[in-house]
Backbone as numpy.savetxt, mean C-alpha at the origin, in Angstrom:
# Nx Ny Nz CAx CAy CAz Cx Cy Cz
-9.18 6.65 14.19 -9.46 7.07 12.84 -8.33 7.95 12.32
-8.20 8.02 11.05 -7.15 8.79 10.39 -7.44 10.28 10.49
-6.45 11.05 10.87 -6.58 12.50 10.96 -5.79 13.15 9.82
-6.47 13.81 8.91 -5.82 14.53 7.83 -5.98 16.02 8.06
-4.90 16.75 7.85 -4.90 18.17 8.16 -5.43 19.03 7.01
-5.37 18.52 5.79 -5.73 19.36 4.65 -7.14 19.10 4.13
-8.00 18.52 4.95 -9.39 18.33 4.53 -10.14 19.65 4.62
-11.05 19.84 3.70 -11.88 21.03 3.75 -12.92 20.87 4.87
-13.54 21.95 5.26 -14.48 21.91 6.39 -15.64 20.96 6.15
-16.15 20.91 4.93 -17.31 20.10 4.61 -16.94 18.70 4.14
-15.66 18.40 4.05 -15.21 17.12 3.51 -15.08 16.10 4.65
-15.52 14.87 4.37 -15.39 13.83 5.39 -14.82 12.57 4.76
-14.05 11.83 5.53 -13.40 10.61 5.05 -14.44 9.51 4.95
-14.59 8.96 3.75 -15.53 7.86 3.52 -14.88 6.51 3.80
-13.64 6.32 3.31 -12.95 5.05 3.55 -11.44 5.25 3.40
-10.70 4.40 4.09 -9.24 4.37 4.01 -8.85 2.96 3.58
-8.03 2.87 2.55 -7.60 1.57 2.02 -6.12 1.42 2.30
-5.79 0.41 3.07 -4.38 0.09 3.38 -4.05 -1.26 2.78
-2.80 -1.64 2.90 -2.36 -2.92 2.36 -2.84 -4.10 3.21
-2.90 -5.25 2.58 -3.32 -6.50 3.22 -2.23 -6.96 4.20
-2.61 -7.73 5.20 -1.66 -8.20 6.21 -0.63 -9.17 5.64
-0.85 -9.71 4.45 0.10 -10.66 3.86 1.45 -10.00 3.60
1.47 -8.69 3.42 2.72 -7.97 3.22 3.65 -8.17 4.41
3.08 -8.14 5.60 3.90 -8.28 6.80 4.35 -9.73 6.99
3.56 -10.68 6.54 3.98 -12.08 6.56 5.17 -12.27 5.61
5.11 -11.63 4.46 6.22 -11.70 3.51 7.48 -11.11 4.13
7.35 -10.01 4.85 8.51 -9.43 5.52 9.07 -10.36 6.59
8.21 -11.08 7.30 8.67 -12.06 8.28 9.39 -13.22 7.61
8.93 -13.61 6.43 9.62 -14.67 5.67 11.00 -14.19 5.26
11.12 -12.94 4.80 12.44 -12.37 4.49 13.34 -12.42 5.72
12.80 -12.00 6.86 13.59 -12.00 8.09 14.02 -13.41 8.47
13.12 -14.38 8.31 13.45 -15.77 8.63 14.60 -16.27 7.76
14.53 -16.00 6.45 15.61 -16.44 5.56 16.91 -15.70 5.85
16.82 -14.46 6.26 18.03 -13.73 6.67 18.68 -14.36 7.87
17.88 -14.80 8.83 18.42 -15.46 10.02 19.01 -16.82 9.64
18.34 -17.56 8.76 18.84 -18.87 8.32 20.20 -18.72 7.64
20.35 -17.74 6.77 21.63 -17.51 6.10 22.72 -17.22 7.11
22.39 -16.42 8.11 23.36 -16.08 9.15 23.75 -17.32 9.97
22.79 -18.15 10.31 23.08 -19.37 11.08 23.93 -20.34 10.26
23.65 -20.46 8.98 24.44 -21.34 8.12 25.88 -20.85 8.03
26.07 -19.55 7.88 27.44 -19.01 7.86 28.18 -19.31 9.16
27.49 -19.14 10.28 28.12 -19.42 11.57 28.44 -20.89 11.74
27.57 -21.75 11.26 27.83 -23.19 11.44 28.96 -23.68 10.53
29.11 -23.08 9.36 30.18 -23.49 8.45 31.54 -22.93 8.83
31.56 -21.66 9.22 32.83 -20.97 9.50 32.83 -20.42 10.91
32.75 -21.27 11.87 32.60 -20.86 13.27 33.87 -20.21 13.79
33.73 -19.10 14.49 34.80 -18.37 15.17 35.90 -17.85 14.25
35.59 -17.51 13.05 36.56 -16.84 12.20 36.22 -15.36 12.16
37.23 -14.53 12.23 37.02 -13.09 12.35 36.25 -12.51 11.17
36.56 -12.91 9.96 35.88 -12.35 8.80 34.41 -12.72 8.77
34.06 -13.91 9.30 32.66 -14.31 9.37 31.92 -13.45 10.39
32.56 -13.17 11.50 31.91 -12.33 12.51 31.69 -10.91 11.99
32.67 -10.37 11.29 32.52 -9.02 10.74 31.45 -9.01 9.65
31.51 -9.96 8.74 30.51 -10.05 7.68 29.12 -10.25 8.26
29.00 -11.09 9.26 27.71 -11.37 9.88 27.14 -10.12 10.55
28.00 -9.38 11.23 27.54 -8.16 11.88 27.06 -7.13 10.86
27.82 -6.96 9.78 27.41 -6.02 8.72 26.12 -6.50 8.07
26.03 -7.79 7.81 24.84 -8.37 7.18 23.61 -8.17 8.06
23.72 -8.42 9.36 22.59 -8.26 10.27 22.15 -6.80 10.33
23.10 -5.88 10.43 22.74 -4.46 10.50 22.06 -4.01 9.20
22.61 -4.41 8.06 22.01 -4.04 6.77 20.62 -4.66 6.65
20.48 -5.89 7.05 19.21 -6.59 6.91 18.13 -5.99 7.81
18.47 -5.62 9.01 17.50 -4.99 9.91 17.02 -3.66 9.33
17.94 -2.87 8.79 17.56 -1.60 8.18 16.68 -1.84 6.96
17.03 -2.83 6.14 16.23 -3.15 4.96 14.81 -3.56 5.34
14.67 -4.45 6.32 13.34 -4.89 6.75 12.53 -3.71 7.31
13.18 -2.85 8.07 12.50 -1.70 8.63 12.00 -0.76 7.53
12.84 -0.48 6.53 12.44 0.40 5.44 11.31 -0.21 4.63
11.38 -1.51 4.37 10.29 -2.17 3.64 8.99 -2.12 4.44
9.07 -2.30 5.75 7.88 -2.21 6.59 7.28 -0.81 6.52
8.13 0.21 6.63 7.66 1.60 6.53 6.99 1.84 5.18
7.61 1.34 4.11 7.06 1.56 2.77 5.67 0.95 2.62
5.46 -0.21 3.18 4.14 -0.85 3.05 3.13 -0.29 4.06
3.59 0.08 5.22 2.68 0.56 6.26 2.09 1.92 5.92
2.85 2.77 5.27 2.40 4.14 5.03 1.71 4.35 3.69
1.62 3.32 2.84 0.87 3.45 1.59 -0.62 3.34 1.88
-1.40 4.27 1.33 -2.85 4.20 1.55 -3.60 5.08 0.55
-4.84 4.67 0.31 -5.82 5.51 -0.38 -6.73 6.10 0.70
-7.01 7.37 0.58 -8.01 7.99 1.43 -9.10 8.51 0.50
-10.30 7.96 0.64 -11.42 8.37 -0.21 -12.34 9.22 0.65
-12.50 10.47 0.24 -13.42 11.36 0.94 -14.68 11.52 0.09
-15.59 12.35 0.53 -16.80 12.57 -0.25 -16.58 13.54 -1.41
-15.32 14.00 -1.61 -15.02 14.92 -2.69 -13.84 14.50 -3.55
-12.89 13.74 -3.00 -11.68 13.41 -3.74 -11.04 12.12 -3.23
-10.07 11.65 -4.00 -9.27 10.50 -3.61 -7.85 10.99 -3.41
-7.28 10.64 -2.27 -5.91 11.02 -1.96 -5.10 9.73 -1.91
-4.04 9.68 -2.69 -3.16 8.50 -2.76 -1.84 8.89 -2.14
-1.54 8.28 -0.99 -0.29 8.54 -0.27 0.60 7.32 -0.48
1.73 7.54 -1.14 2.63 6.43 -1.44 4.02 6.73 -0.88
4.46 5.86 0.00 5.81 5.95 0.53 6.71 5.22 -0.46
7.45 5.95 -1.26 8.26 5.36 -2.32 9.50 4.70 -1.74
10.20 5.39 -0.88 11.39 4.88 -0.23 11.53 5.63 1.08
12.51 5.32 1.85 12.72 5.97 3.13 12.88 7.47 2.92
12.06 8.27 3.59 12.04 9.73 3.48 11.73 10.22 2.07
10.96 9.45 1.33 10.56 9.83 -0.02 9.09 9.45 -0.20
8.22 10.42 -0.09 6.77 10.19 -0.14 6.16 10.99 -1.27
5.17 10.41 -1.89 4.44 11.09 -2.96 2.96 11.09 -2.58
2.35 12.26 -2.66 0.93 12.40 -2.37 0.25 12.94 -3.62
-0.72 12.18 -4.12 -1.47 12.59 -5.30 -2.95 12.62 -4.94
-3.68 13.43 -5.63 -5.12 13.49 -5.37 -5.86 13.84 -6.64
-7.10 13.43 -6.67 -7.96 13.81 -7.80 -9.39 13.92 -7.28
-10.14 14.74 -7.95 -11.55 14.90 -7.60 -12.31 13.64 -8.01
-13.35 13.32 -7.28 -14.13 12.13 -7.59 -14.80 12.20 -8.96
-15.12 13.40 -9.42 -15.75 13.48 -10.74 -14.74 13.28 -11.87
-13.44 13.21 -11.57 -12.42 12.89 -12.58 -12.16 11.39 -12.67
-12.72 10.60 -11.77 -12.50 9.16 -11.79 -13.31 8.55 -12.92
-12.62 7.80 -13.78 -13.30 7.17 -14.90 -13.51 5.68 -14.68
-12.55 5.02 -14.06 -12.61 3.57 -13.93 -11.93 3.13 -12.64
-12.49 2.12 -12.01 -11.85 1.49 -10.86 -11.75 0.01 -11.17
-10.53 -0.50 -11.25 -10.30 -1.90 -11.61 -9.67 -2.65 -10.44
-10.06 -3.90 -10.30 -9.42 -4.76 -9.31 -8.97 -6.03 -10.01
-7.88 -6.59 -9.49 -7.35 -7.80 -10.10 -6.80 -8.70 -9.00
-7.19 -9.96 -9.05 -6.68 -10.97 -8.14 -6.14 -12.11 -8.98
-4.89 -12.47 -8.75 -4.33 -13.58 -9.52 -3.45 -14.44 -8.62
-3.32 -15.67 -9.00 -2.56 -16.71 -8.34 -3.34 -17.30 -7.16
-2.86 -18.41 -6.70 -3.56 -19.21 -5.70 -3.69 -18.50 -4.36
-2.57 -18.01 -3.82 -2.61 -17.40 -2.48 -3.43 -16.12 -2.47
-3.37 -15.36 -3.54 -4.16 -14.13 -3.60 -5.66 -14.44 -3.57
-6.06 -15.50 -4.24 -7.48 -15.88 -4.22 -7.87 -16.50 -2.89
-6.99 -17.29 -2.29 -7.32 -17.92 -1.01 -7.37 -16.90 0.13
-6.44 -15.94 0.13 -6.37 -14.96 1.20 -7.08 -13.65 0.87
-7.66 -13.58 -0.34 -8.49 -12.46 -0.76 -7.74 -11.12 -0.74
-6.67 -11.05 -1.53 -5.99 -9.79 -1.75 -5.65 -9.68 -3.23
-5.37 -8.47 -3.68 -5.06 -8.26 -5.09 -4.61 -6.84 -5.32
-4.81 -6.36 -6.54 -4.40 -5.00 -6.87 -5.63 -4.16 -7.21
-5.50 -2.88 -6.99 -6.57 -1.92 -7.24 -5.99 -0.78 -8.07
-6.63 -0.48 -9.18 -6.19 0.62 -10.05 -7.35 1.58 -10.25
-7.08 2.84 -10.00 -8.08 3.88 -10.21 -7.58 4.74 -11.36
-8.33 4.73 -12.46 -7.96 5.52 -13.64 -8.75 6.81 -13.62
-8.04 7.88 -13.89 -8.66 9.20 -13.84 -8.71 9.79 -15.24
-9.28 10.97 -15.34 -9.37 11.66 -16.62 -8.02 12.18 -17.08
-7.08 12.28 -16.17 -5.75 12.77 -16.50 -4.84 11.57 -16.74
-4.10 11.58 -17.83 -3.24 10.45 -18.17 -2.13 10.22 -17.15
-1.64 11.28 -16.54 -0.49 11.16 -15.65 -0.87 10.70 -14.25
-2.13 10.61 -13.92 -2.49 10.34 -12.53 -3.39 9.11 -12.39
-2.89 7.97 -12.79 -3.58 6.72 -12.51 -2.98 6.14 -11.24
-3.84 5.74 -10.31 -3.38 5.26 -9.02 -3.41 3.74 -9.02
-2.34 3.13 -8.56 -2.25 1.67 -8.52 -1.68 1.23 -7.18
-2.33 0.27 -6.55 -1.84 -0.28 -5.29 -1.95 -1.80 -5.33
-0.87 -2.47 -4.95 -0.87 -3.93 -4.83 -1.18 -4.33 -3.40
-1.55 -5.58 -3.21 -1.85 -6.16 -1.89 -2.99 -5.43 -1.18
-4.05 -5.17 -1.91 -5.24 -4.53 -1.33 -6.15 -5.63 -0.79
-6.63 -5.51 0.43 -7.56 -6.51 0.95 -8.91 -6.44 0.26
-9.46 -7.59 -0.08 -10.76 -7.71 -0.72 -10.92 -6.72 -1.88
-10.12 -6.91 -2.95 -10.09 -5.90 -4.02 -11.42 -5.70 -4.74
-12.19 -6.76 -4.94 -13.45 -6.61 -5.65 -14.44 -5.76 -4.84
-14.57 -6.08 -3.57 -15.48 -5.31 -2.70 -14.99 -3.88 -2.52
-13.68 -3.71 -2.41 -13.12 -2.37 -2.25 -13.37 -1.53 -3.49
-13.19 -2.11 -4.68 -13.45 -1.35 -5.90 -14.93 -0.99 -6.02
-15.81 -1.89 -5.59 -17.24 -1.57 -5.60 -17.57 -0.42 -4.67
-16.96 -0.42 -3.47 -17.21 0.66 -2.52 -16.72 2.00 -3.07
-15.54 2.00 -3.69 -15.02 3.24 -4.28 -15.94 3.71 -5.39
-16.37 2.79 -6.25 -17.29 3.17 -7.34 -18.62 3.70 -6.80
-19.12 3.10 -5.72 -20.36 3.60 -5.12 -20.19 5.02 -4.59
-19.04 5.29 -3.99 -18.78 6.65 -3.49 -18.70 7.62 -4.66
-18.02 7.21 -5.75 -17.89 8.07 -6.93 -19.27 8.32 -7.55
-20.06 7.28 -7.71 -21.39 7.45 -8.30 -22.30 8.29 -7.42
-22.20 8.11 -6.12 -23.00 8.92 -5.20 -22.64 10.40 -5.34
-21.35 10.69 -5.45 -20.92 12.07 -5.59 -21.34 12.65 -6.94
-21.19 11.86 -8.01 -21.61 12.33 -9.33 -23.12 12.51 -9.40
-23.85 11.66 -8.69 -25.31 11.80 -8.64 -25.74 13.06 -7.93
-25.07 13.44 -6.87 -25.40 14.68 -6.17 -25.03 15.89 -7.01
-23.94 15.79 -7.81 -23.59 16.89 -8.70 -24.64 17.06 -9.79
-25.13 15.95 -10.34 -26.15 16.04 -11.40 -27.44 16.60 -10.85
-27.81 16.26 -9.61 -29.04 16.80 -9.01 -28.92 18.30 -8.76
-27.71 18.75 -8.40 -27.51 20.17 -8.16 -27.60 20.97 -9.45
-27.17 20.37 -10.56 -27.20 21.06 -11.84 -28.63 21.19 -12.37
-29.47 20.21 -12.05 -30.85 20.25 -12.54 -31.66 21.20 -11.74
């Protein structure tokens, strides 16, 4: 289970939303095409010094690129607790943004699935709109976006219902 250090004593993690596995398949497709390009260069210009140097630079750059893309997709997540939503977004290598909002500030949770593969493999995008204009959370490649948005809305409504009961 996910361990967060800044949770309050009474706060508990309700759900964690990560990206769909199709992201990693896409990265493997990138890697496959990178290898194909390298093999084609070798077959056309075999044993020439400039091809060997270019190929070595290309392979090193490509490995770093694939690694950074993997890190960016692996570390993006929503953490929904019984009090707030925490959005952790790895923007680029060594560049992370963490945003959070209270559940009572959530106004809308939208999910969208488009195109053939997204419908067949059941992934899409999830957008959580808050009361603050600057803090709308959006994540692509969310597994089962419709069910996930329903679960988030249920958690939000449950929290708002307990707040209303406490006020009465």
